[in-house]
mmCIF file of C-alpha atoms in Angstrom:
data_model
loop_
_atom_site.group_PDB
_atom_site.id
_atom_site.type_symbol
_atom_site.label_atom_id
_atom_site.label_comp_id
_atom_site.label_asym_id
_atom_site.label_seq_id
_atom_site.Cartn_x
_atom_site.Cartn_y
_atom_site.Cartn_z
ATOM 1 C CA MET O 105 61.062 103.894 83.429
ATOM 2 C CA GLY O 106 59.931 106.929 81.931
ATOM 3 C CA TRP O 107 56.242 107.651 80.272
ATOM 4 C CA ILE O 108 53.929 105.856 81.964
ATOM 5 C CA ALA O 109 50.734 107.110 81.102
ATOM 6 C CA LEU O 110 48.843 109.281 78.453
ATOM 7 C CA HIS O 111 45.758 110.861 77.244
ATOM 8 C CA ASP O 112 46.041 111.566 73.426
ATOM 9 C CA GLY O 113 42.810 112.922 73.489
ATOM 10 C CA HIS O 114 41.458 109.428 71.684
ATOM 11 C CA GLU O 115 42.387 106.886 74.113
ATOM 12 C CA SER O 116 43.571 106.394 77.713
ATOM 13 C CA ARG O 117 46.656 104.601 78.450
ATOM 14 C CA PHE O 118 47.985 103.720 82.238
ATOM 15 C CA GLU O 119 51.435 101.491 81.921
ATOM 16 C CA PRO O 120 53.347 101.637 85.088
ATOM 17 C CA ASP O 121 55.915 99.534 83.262
ATOM 18 C CA GLY O 122 56.656 102.319 80.445
ATOM 19 C CA LEU O 123 54.259 102.792 77.528
ATOM 20 C CA THR O 124 54.914 100.513 74.825
ATOM 21 C CA ASP O 125 54.129 100.819 70.914
ATOM 22 C CA GLY O 126 51.103 98.729 70.638
ATOM 23 C CA PRO O 127 48.290 97.752 72.335
ATOM 24 C CA ALA O 128 48.115 99.214 75.845
ATOM 25 C CA VAL O 129 49.294 96.806 78.357
ATOM 26 C CA VAL O 130 47.012 96.071 81.560
ATOM 27 C CA ALA O 131 48.977 96.553 84.696
ATOM 28 C CA SER O 132 46.736 94.773 87.029
ATOM 29 C CA ASP O 133 49.796 94.013 89.377
ATOM 30 C CA TRP O 134 50.327 97.247 90.163
ATOM 31 C CA GLY O 135 48.855 98.239 93.565
ATOM 32 C CA GLU O 136 46.522 101.779 93.745
ATOM 33 C CA ARG O 137 48.915 102.428 96.347
ATOM 34 C CA ALA O 138 51.923 102.238 95.480
ATOM 35 C CA LEU O 139 53.721 106.220 95.956
ATOM 36 C CA LEU O 140 55.371 108.275 92.629
ATOM 37 C CA PRO O 141 58.181 109.856 94.903
ATOM 38 C CA ARG O 142 59.078 111.728 91.507
ATOM 39 C CA GLY O 143 57.659 112.632 88.366
ATOM 40 C CA THR O 144 56.411 114.672 85.439
ATOM 41 C CA LEU O 145 52.733 115.860 84.277
ATOM 42 C CA ARG O 146 53.253 117.450 80.818
ATOM 43 C CA ILE O 147 50.364 119.140 79.061
ATOM 44 C CA GLU O 148 50.110 120.786 75.776
ATOM 45 C CA PHE O 149 47.568 123.128 74.896
ATOM 46 C CA GLY O 150 45.649 123.078 71.442
ATOM 47 C CA ASP O 151 44.493 125.649 69.019
ATOM 48 C CA ASP O 152 41.384 125.877 71.522
ATOM 49 C CA SER O 153 42.746 126.919 74.250
ATOM 50 C CA PRO O 154 40.661 127.827 77.295
ATOM 51 C CA ALA O 155 38.905 130.708 76.994
ATOM 52 C CA PRO O 156 39.864 134.789 79.005
ATOM 53 C CA ASP O 157 38.572 133.318 82.608
ATOM 54 C CA THR O 158 39.118 131.015 85.394
ATOM 55 C CA VAL O 159 39.248 127.360 84.209
ATOM 56 C CA ALA O 160 40.490 124.477 85.801
ATOM 57 C CA ILE O 161 42.189 121.815 83.223
ATOM 58 C CA LEU O 162 42.964 119.243 85.787
ATOM 59 C CA ARG O 163 41.250 117.842 88.788
ATOM 60 C CA LEU O 164 41.902 115.079 91.233
ATOM 61 C CA SER O 165 39.957 114.134 94.477
ATOM 62 C CA ARG O 166 39.673 111.026 96.565
ATOM 63 C CA THR O 167 39.229 110.441 100.184
ATOM 64 C CA ALA O 168 41.609 106.962 100.715
ATOM 65 C CA PRO O 169 43.905 106.090 102.252
ATOM 66 C CA TRP O 170 43.433 109.771 103.151
ATOM 67 C CA ALA O 171 41.251 112.754 101.715
ATOM 68 C CA GLU O 172 43.396 114.492 98.507
ATOM 69 C CA THR O 173 42.632 117.667 96.172
ATOM 70 C CA LEU O 174 44.937 118.197 92.976
ATOM 71 C CA ARG O 175 43.695 121.411 91.007
ATOM 72 C CA LEU O 176 45.953 123.568 88.351
ATOM 73 C CA CYS O 177 44.102 126.349 86.797
ATOM 74 C CA VAL O 178 44.400 128.588 83.951
ATOM 75 C CA GLU O 179 43.484 132.456 85.809
ATOM 76 C CA ALA O 180 41.827 135.289 83.820
ATOM 77 C CA ASP O 181 44.909 137.224 84.545
ATOM 78 C CA GLY O 182 46.809 134.581 82.687
ATOM 79 C CA GLY O 183 48.573 132.941 85.473
ATOM 80 C CA LEU O 184 48.891 129.439 86.262
ATOM 81 C CA ARG O 185 47.637 128.087 90.128
ATOM 82 C CA PHE O 186 48.474 125.074 91.158
ATOM 83 C CA ALA O 187 47.661 123.781 94.662
ATOM 84 C CA HIS O 188 47.620 120.048 95.809
ATOM 85 C CA ARG O 189 46.205 118.706 99.137
ATOM 86 C CA GLN O 190 46.764 115.808 101.559
ATOM 87 C CA GLY O 191 44.982 115.246 104.759
ATOM 88 C CA ALA O 192 45.931 118.528 106.466
ATOM 89 C CA GLU O 193 49.104 119.667 104.374
ATOM 90 C CA LEU O 194 48.533 122.101 101.573
ATOM 91 C CA LYS O 195 51.114 122.997 98.587
ATOM 92 C CA SER O 196 50.428 125.411 96.165
ATOM 93 C CA ALA O 197 52.132 127.615 93.230
ATOM 94 C CA ARG O 198 51.438 130.337 91.125
ATOM 95 C CA LEU O 199 53.434 130.881 87.728
ATOM 96 C CA PRO O 200 52.096 134.290 85.900
ATOM 97 C CA VAL O 201 52.559 134.355 82.430
ATOM 98 C CA PRO O 202 51.366 136.807 79.342
ATOM 99 C CA ARG O 203 48.567 134.706 77.004
ATOM 100 C CA PRO O 204 48.628 136.983 74.092
ATOM 101 C CA GLY O 205 47.013 136.558 70.981
ATOM 102 C CA ALA O 206 45.714 132.552 70.520
ATOM 103 C CA GLY O 207 46.025 132.125 74.648
ATOM 104 C CA LEU O 208 47.696 128.783 75.492
ATOM 105 C CA ALA O 209 47.343 127.357 71.878
ATOM 106 C CA GLY O 210 50.652 125.253 71.290
ATOM 107 C CA GLN O 211 52.258 126.051 74.845
ATOM 108 C CA VAL O 212 53.104 122.876 77.081
ATOM 109 C CA LEU O 213 52.774 123.190 80.657
ATOM 110 C CA SER O 214 55.031 120.810 82.793
ATOM 111 C CA LEU O 215 54.693 119.977 86.553
ATOM 112 C CA SER O 216 57.633 118.501 87.948
ATOM 113 C CA TRP O 217 58.180 116.923 91.571
ATOM 114 C CA ASP O 218 61.114 115.096 93.782
ATOM 115 C CA ALA O 219 59.522 114.788 96.949
ATOM 116 C CA LEU O 220 62.734 113.173 98.008
ATOM 117 C CA ALA O 221 65.001 115.909 96.912
ATOM 118 C CA ARG O 222 62.410 118.479 98.535
ATOM 119 C CA ARG O 223 61.808 120.103 94.819
ATOM 120 C CA GLY O 224 59.685 120.713 92.279
ATOM 121 C CA TRP O 225 58.822 122.809 89.659
ATOM 122 C CA LEU O 226 55.930 124.510 87.520
ATOM 123 C CA SER O 227 56.938 125.800 84.235
ATOM 124 C CA LEU O 228 55.699 126.755 80.739
ATOM 125 C CA PHE O 229 56.800 127.139 77.479
ATOM 126 C CA ASP O 230 55.725 128.668 74.638
ATOM 127 C CA PRO O 231 57.733 127.005 71.183
ATOM 128 C CA SER O 232 56.639 129.953 69.181
ATOM 129 C CA ALA O 233 58.016 132.985 71.164
ATOM 130 C CA GLN O 234 60.889 129.446 72.401
ATOM 131 C CA ARG O 235 60.323 131.253 75.586
ATOM 132 C CA LEU O 236 60.311 129.370 79.406
ATOM 133 C CA TRP O 237 58.678 130.079 82.646
ATOM 134 C CA GLN O 238 58.971 128.555 85.383
ATOM 135 C CA THR O 239 58.812 128.692 89.467
ATOM 136 C CA ASP O 240 59.683 126.652 92.234
ATOM 137 C CA LEU O 241 57.685 124.246 94.003
ATOM 138 C CA VAL O 242 58.646 123.832 97.957
ATOM 139 C CA ALA O 243 58.615 120.083 99.093
ATOM 140 C CA PRO O 244 56.216 118.770 97.096
ATOM 141 C CA MET O 245 54.338 115.973 97.928
ATOM 142 C CA PRO O 246 54.075 112.594 95.878
ATOM 143 C CA LEU O 247 51.408 111.367 94.081
ATOM 144 C CA TRP O 248 49.640 107.498 94.236
ATOM 145 C CA LEU O 249 50.038 105.742 90.952
ATOM 146 C CA GLY O 250 46.006 105.589 91.604
ATOM 147 C CA ASP O 251 46.426 109.233 91.333
ATOM 148 C CA ILE O 252 48.055 108.474 88.143
ATOM 149 C CA ARG O 253 45.421 106.508 86.228
ATOM 150 C CA GLN O 254 42.623 108.364 87.276
ATOM 151 C CA ILE O 255 44.063 111.817 85.872
ATOM 152 C CA VAL O 256 44.514 109.687 82.755
ATOM 153 C CA ALA O 257 41.547 107.821 82.650
ATOM 154 C CA ARG O 258 39.051 110.920 82.356
ATOM 155 C CA PRO O 259 38.680 112.817 78.944
ATOM 156 C CA LEU O 260 40.942 115.831 78.933
ATOM 157 C CA ALA O 261 39.372 119.412 79.605
ATOM 158 C CA GLN O 262 38.386 122.045 76.913
ATOM 159 C CA GLY O 263 41.557 123.259 75.034
ATOM 160 C CA LEU O 264 43.810 120.195 75.776
ATOM 161 C CA ARG O 265 45.919 118.354 73.221
ATOM 162 C CA TRP O 266 47.430 115.361 75.211
ATOM 163 C CA LEU O 267 48.549 114.398 78.985
ATOM 164 C CA ALA O 268 50.848 112.553 80.336
ATOM 165 C CA VAL O 269 53.034 111.427 83.270
ATOM 166 C CA SER O 270 56.309 110.245 83.626
ATOM 167 C CA ASP O 271 58.095 108.393 86.616
ATOM 168 C CA ARG O 272 60.595 110.795 86.109
ATOM 169 C CA VAL O 273 61.431 114.783 86.428
ATOM 170 C CA GLU O 274 61.492 115.533 82.684
ATOM 171 C CA PRO O 275 63.329 118.346 80.788
ATOM 172 C CA ALA O 276 61.326 120.998 80.375
ATOM 173 C CA GLY O 277 61.704 123.578 76.990
ATOM 174 C CA PRO O 278 62.296 123.407 73.460
ATOM 175 C CA MET O 279 62.979 119.837 72.544
ATOM 176 C CA PRO O 280 64.967 117.555 69.892
ATOM 177 C CA GLY O 281 63.342 117.129 66.823
ATOM 178 C CA LEU O 282 65.391 115.293 64.112
ATOM 179 C CA ASP O 283 65.403 111.192 64.026
ATOM 180 C CA GLY O 284 68.902 109.715 65.187
ATOM 181 C CA ALA O 285 69.931 108.679 61.552
ATOM 182 C CA ALA O 286 69.783 111.603 60.405
ATOM 183 C CA ARG O 287 73.001 113.026 59.116
ATOM 184 C CA LEU O 288 74.764 116.135 59.509
ATOM 185 C CA ALA O 289 77.370 117.774 57.204
ATOM 186 C CA THR O 290 80.745 117.723 58.691
ATOM 187 C CA PRO O 291 84.017 118.312 56.747
ATOM 188 C CA ALA O 292 85.000 115.157 56.660
ATOM 189 C CA GLY O 293 81.783 114.363 55.350
ATOM 190 C CA PRO O 294 77.544 113.307 56.966
ATOM 191 C CA VAL O 295 77.661 112.134 60.176
ATOM 192 C CA PRO O 296 74.258 110.383 61.790
ATOM 193 C CA ILE O 297 73.165 112.741 64.527
ATOM 194 C CA SER O 298 73.624 109.993 67.124
ATOM 195 C CA ASP O 299 77.518 109.311 66.664
ATOM 196 C CA LEU O 300 77.983 113.367 66.635
ATOM 197 C CA LYS O 301 80.337 114.469 70.012
ATOM 198 C CA ARG O 302 80.385 117.714 71.521
ATOM 199 C CA GLY O 303 83.062 120.087 70.174
ATOM 200 C CA GLN O 304 83.010 118.817 66.132
ATOM 201 C CA ILE O 305 82.750 120.822 63.515
ATOM 202 C CA VAL O 306 79.574 120.840 61.324
ATOM 203 C CA THR O 307 78.916 122.542 58.020
ATOM 204 C CA THR O 308 75.948 125.163 58.071
ATOM 205 C CA ALA O 309 73.370 126.032 55.336
ATOM 206 C CA ASP O 310 75.562 129.421 54.779
ATOM 207 C CA GLY O 311 78.725 127.539 53.553
ATOM 208 C CA GLY O 312 80.106 128.042 56.876
ATOM 209 C CA ARG O 313 81.285 126.133 59.819
ATOM 210 C CA ALA O 314 80.299 125.637 63.919
ATOM 211 C CA GLN O 315 80.912 123.904 66.645
ATOM 212 C CA ILE O 316 79.053 121.582 68.391
ATOM 213 C CA ARG O 317 78.569 122.915 72.572
ATOM 214 C CA TRP O 318 75.492 120.175 73.244
ATOM 215 C CA VAL O 319 74.803 117.275 71.173
ATOM 216 C CA GLY O 320 71.960 114.692 73.066
ATOM 217 C CA SER O 321 68.395 113.400 72.594
ATOM 218 C CA ALA O 322 65.152 112.888 74.510
ATOM 219 C CA GLU O 323 62.130 110.777 74.969
ATOM 220 C CA VAL O 324 58.810 112.687 74.350
ATOM 221 C CA ILE O 325 55.559 112.186 74.007
ATOM 222 C CA GLY O 326 54.923 111.131 70.190
ATOM 223 C CA CYS O 327 51.864 113.265 69.480
ATOM 224 C CA GLY O 328 50.895 117.173 68.949
ATOM 225 C CA SER O 329 53.544 119.280 68.391
ATOM 226 C CA GLN O 330 56.302 116.131 68.532
ATOM 227 C CA ALA O 331 54.263 113.851 66.207
ATOM 228 C CA PRO O 332 56.617 112.145 63.438
ATOM 229 C CA VAL O 333 57.062 112.953 60.102
ATOM 230 C CA THR O 334 58.616 112.364 57.232
ATOM 231 C CA LEU O 335 60.280 115.165 55.265
ATOM 232 C CA ARG O 336 60.797 113.538 51.728
ATOM 233 C CA ALA O 337 63.884 113.916 49.572
ATOM 234 C CA PRO O 338 64.238 115.626 46.750
ATOM 235 C CA TYR O 339 62.074 117.918 48.655
ATOM 236 C CA HIS O 340 63.340 121.202 50.515
ATOM 237 C CA ARG O 341 67.033 120.235 48.911
ATOM 238 C CA LEU O 342 66.967 116.649 50.486
ATOM 239 C CA ILE O 343 69.560 114.051 49.349
ATOM 240 C CA ARG O 344 67.642 111.470 51.321
ATOM 241 C CA ASP O 345 64.342 111.180 53.746
ATOM 242 C CA VAL O 346 64.339 112.578 57.181
ATOM 243 C CA ALA O 347 62.298 111.253 60.195
ATOM 244 C CA ALA O 348 61.542 114.316 62.453
ATOM 245 C CA SER O 349 59.140 115.661 65.081
ATOM 246 C CA ALA O 350 56.429 117.747 63.524
ATOM 247 C CA ALA O 351 57.712 120.937 66.009
ATOM 248 C CA GLN O 352 61.714 120.442 64.066
ATOM 249 C CA ARG O 353 61.930 124.144 62.149
ATOM 250 C CA VAL O 354 63.031 123.698 58.578
ATOM 251 C CA GLU O 355 64.768 127.076 56.760
ATOM 252 C CA LEU O 356 63.380 127.675 53.557
ATOM 253 C CA GLY O 357 64.589 130.118 50.699
ATOM 254 C CA GLY O 358 64.793 131.408 47.520
ATOM 255 C CA THR O 359 62.776 133.657 45.133
ATOM 256 C CA GLU O 360 59.110 132.177 45.887
ATOM 257 C CA ILE O 361 59.932 132.518 49.918
ATOM 258 C CA GLU O 362 60.911 136.504 49.172
ATOM 259 C CA TYR O 363 57.649 137.411 46.912
ATOM 260 C CA LEU O 364 55.567 135.363 49.365
ATOM 261 C CA PHE O 365 56.969 136.928 53.102
ATOM 262 C CA GLY O 366 59.192 139.362 51.995
ATOM 263 C CA ALA O 367 62.279 137.589 53.367
ATOM 264 C CA GLU O 368 65.317 135.728 52.318
ATOM 265 C CA GLN O 369 64.890 133.024 54.353
ATOM 266 C CA VAL O 370 61.926 132.103 56.775
ATOM 267 C CA SER O 371 61.701 128.956 58.913
ATOM 268 C CA ALA O 372 58.588 126.650 59.382
ATOM 269 C CA ALA O 373 57.480 123.998 61.568
ATOM 270 C CA ALA O 374 57.759 120.702 59.598
ATOM 271 C CA GLY O 375 54.647 119.636 60.834
ATOM 272 C CA ASP O 376 52.913 122.763 59.296
ATOM 273 C CA LEU O 377 54.294 121.978 55.925
ATOM 274 C CA LYS O 378 52.858 118.861 55.291
ATOM 275 C CA ASP O 379 51.110 118.220 51.810
ATOM 276 C CA GLY O 380 51.097 114.405 50.963
ATOM 277 C CA ARG O 381 53.809 114.946 48.902
ATOM 278 C CA SER O 382 57.393 116.291 50.216
ATOM 279 C CA VAL O 383 56.239 116.040 53.979
ATOM 280 C CA LEU O 384 54.198 112.985 55.001
ATOM 281 C CA ALA O 385 52.777 112.387 58.475
ATOM 282 C CA MET O 386 54.060 109.626 60.084
ATOM 283 C CA ARG O 387 52.276 106.921 62.269
ATOM 284 C CA GLU O 388 52.125 108.259 66.094
ATOM 285 C CA THR O 389 53.573 106.064 68.708
ATOM 286 C CA PRO O 390 53.236 106.902 72.743
ATOM 287 C CA VAL O 391 56.963 107.722 72.778
ATOM 288 C CA ARG O 392 59.439 108.556 70.281
ATOM 289 C CA THR O 393 63.152 109.750 70.781
ATOM 290 C CA TYR O 394 64.454 112.406 69.169
ATOM 291 C CA TRP O 395 68.142 114.212 68.646
ATOM 292 C CA GLN O 396 69.364 117.814 68.292
ATOM 293 C CA VAL O 397 72.584 119.631 68.748
ATOM 294 C CA LEU O 398 73.296 123.379 69.939
ATOM 295 C CA LEU O 399 76.311 125.246 68.073
ATOM 296 C CA ASP O 400 77.908 128.188 69.282
ATOM 297 C CA THR O 401 76.398 130.293 66.223
ATOM 298 C CA VAL O 402 72.726 131.087 64.958
ATOM 299 C CA ALA O 403 73.433 129.326 61.907
ATOM 300 C CA ALA O 404 71.389 125.868 60.843
ATOM 301 C CA PRO O 405 73.080 123.090 60.373
ATOM 302 C CA LEU O 406 72.564 121.258 56.914
ATOM 303 C CA VAL O 407 70.988 117.608 57.412
ATOM 304 C CA GLU O 408 70.793 115.524 54.495
ATOM 305 C CA GLY O 409 71.436 118.671 52.495
ATOM 306 C CA ALA O 410 68.526 120.828 53.853
ATOM 307 C CA ALA O 411 68.950 123.846 56.375
ATOM 308 C CA MET O 412 67.491 122.648 59.714
ATOM 309 C CA GLN O 413 67.762 124.658 62.762
ATOM 310 C CA ALA O 414 69.326 123.436 65.590
ATOM 311 C CA LEU O 415 68.100 123.930 69.334
ATOM 312 C CA ASP O 416 67.332 127.378 69.719
ATOM 313 C CA ILE O 417 68.144 129.120 73.167
ATOM 314 C CA ALA O 418 68.957 132.564 72.407
ATOM 315 C CA PRO O 419 65.664 133.951 74.128
ATOM 316 C CA MET O 420 66.289 132.162 77.353
ATOM 317 C CA LEU O 421 69.907 133.335 77.267
ATOM 318 C CA ALA O 422 69.117 136.573 79.820
ATOM 319 C CA ASP O 423 67.650 134.512 82.269
ATOM 320 C CA PRO O 424 69.849 131.177 82.221
ATOM 321 C CA GLY O 425 68.641 129.799 85.302
ATOM 322 C CA VAL O 426 65.678 128.233 83.645
ATOM 323 C CA LEU O 427 68.333 126.248 81.706
ATOM 324 C CA GLY O 428 68.539 123.729 84.762
ATOM 325 C CA GLN O 429 65.880 122.124 84.023
ATOM 326 C CA THR O 430 66.000 121.859 79.701
ATOM 327 C CA VAL O 431 68.369 119.107 78.025
ATOM 328 C CA LEU O 432 70.938 121.184 78.870
ATOM 329 C CA GLY O 433 70.714 120.884 82.331
ATOM 330 C CA ASN O 434 74.303 119.610 82.955
ATOM 331 C CA LEU O 435 75.981 121.758 80.423
ATOM 332 C CA PRO O 436 78.340 124.151 81.751
ATOM 333 C CA LEU O 437 77.568 127.734 81.507
ATOM 334 C CA GLU O 438 80.788 128.777 79.845
ATOM 335 C CA LEU O 439 79.808 126.665 76.644
ATOM 336 C CA LEU O 440 76.746 128.669 76.226
ATOM 337 C CA PRO O 441 76.156 130.494 73.066
ATOM 338 C CA VAL O 442 76.771 134.747 73.597
ATOM 339 C CA GLY O 443 74.856 137.288 72.628
ATOM 340 C CA ILE O 444 73.103 135.153 69.611
ATOM 341 C CA ALA O 445 69.345 136.131 68.303
ATOM 342 C CA ALA O 446 67.077 134.521 65.967
ATOM 343 C CA GLU O 447 67.849 136.007 62.331
ATOM 344 C CA VAL O 448 65.389 133.599 60.476
ATOM 345 C CA PRO O 449 61.769 134.921 60.578
ATOM 346 C CA ARG O 450 59.340 132.186 62.006
ATOM 347 C CA LEU O 451 56.347 131.768 60.013
ATOM 348 C CA GLU O 452 52.910 131.105 61.678
ATOM 349 C CA THR O 453 51.016 128.269 61.065
ATOM 350 C CA TYR O 454 48.748 129.775 58.986
ATOM 351 C CA GLU O 455 51.772 131.126 56.599
ATOM 352 C CA ALA O 456 53.751 128.060 56.407
ATOM 353 C CA VAL O 457 50.432 126.078 55.471
ATOM 354 C CA THR O 458 49.113 128.377 53.018
ATOM 355 C CA TYR O 459 52.423 128.269 51.464
ATOM 356 C CA ALA O 460 52.144 124.027 51.673
ATOM 357 C CA HIS O 461 49.147 124.385 49.633
ATOM 358 C CA HIS O 462 50.582 126.993 47.197
ATOM 359 C CA ARG O 463 53.239 124.449 45.875
ATOM 360 C CA ALA O 464 51.025 121.527 45.926
ATOM 361 C CA ALA O 465 48.573 123.005 43.728
#
């Protein structure tokens, strides 16, 4: 089924049959004691991320059918600590991660468990650095559906943008960001990304060609960094409107970019370019499906005429073991790009917002 619960900061939804695009469905037929043997609890941190001291961002406690407590904390030194007790049994893990600058703002925390396989993971993805940290959970215990209902029914802790739960082990790390109808340029003409296959050649923004090493999709929570936006033609050299996630990075160039940022090209998150004209916010939905490609080179593919970055895993290639829990989990290691590095400077949110307002003025 996938995502079954969501608190988006305004509304709480608990739908064990799967989140729907519309009014929340009342789940009266589901027992509180039904087990969730595998799943993922995911949190996105907002701009007001927790202050640098120990903060509990998630707490759960119950006394029936037996005593149970669950606690997820951000520690003063930046570590993440998880502890889950059922009866006399305790499972815990700690993930040491740095918290530079604005702390955890924009980062995504995932707690995944598979009690049947006796495996689980605690991970944190930093989209600004494209870094994924993770640690194993040994023999994690399942949660009750009643636990999930209780977790999403409470107001979000300070610094959280949204919290969601899936009944599957969901991929962590960099997420796809293009609508399936978006067309990529190929030597044979534009092809919807959902129709592309591994091994096909696409045309890149620098006039070259690149081979697809992976193409696929993921079902994600459609708010926060994955909220949908529309990039409108003819802005950003688009020949047709493109729906994408707010996190999808667009490459920008020209004399204005060189003057403002001292580089021939930069990249910006599509959501940071919203100006009411060239990039528009779309109606948020609980769940969205996005697509993306991984290329054998760092060059950006042409998407409806605009340069949009493909999946960027360069910072993770030094530790390819973490890729097993990403959307690339089934990709053979020999197909991973070798020795690539991000070549285009990434604009911070405030820089991209300033640029968008400058263009709209």
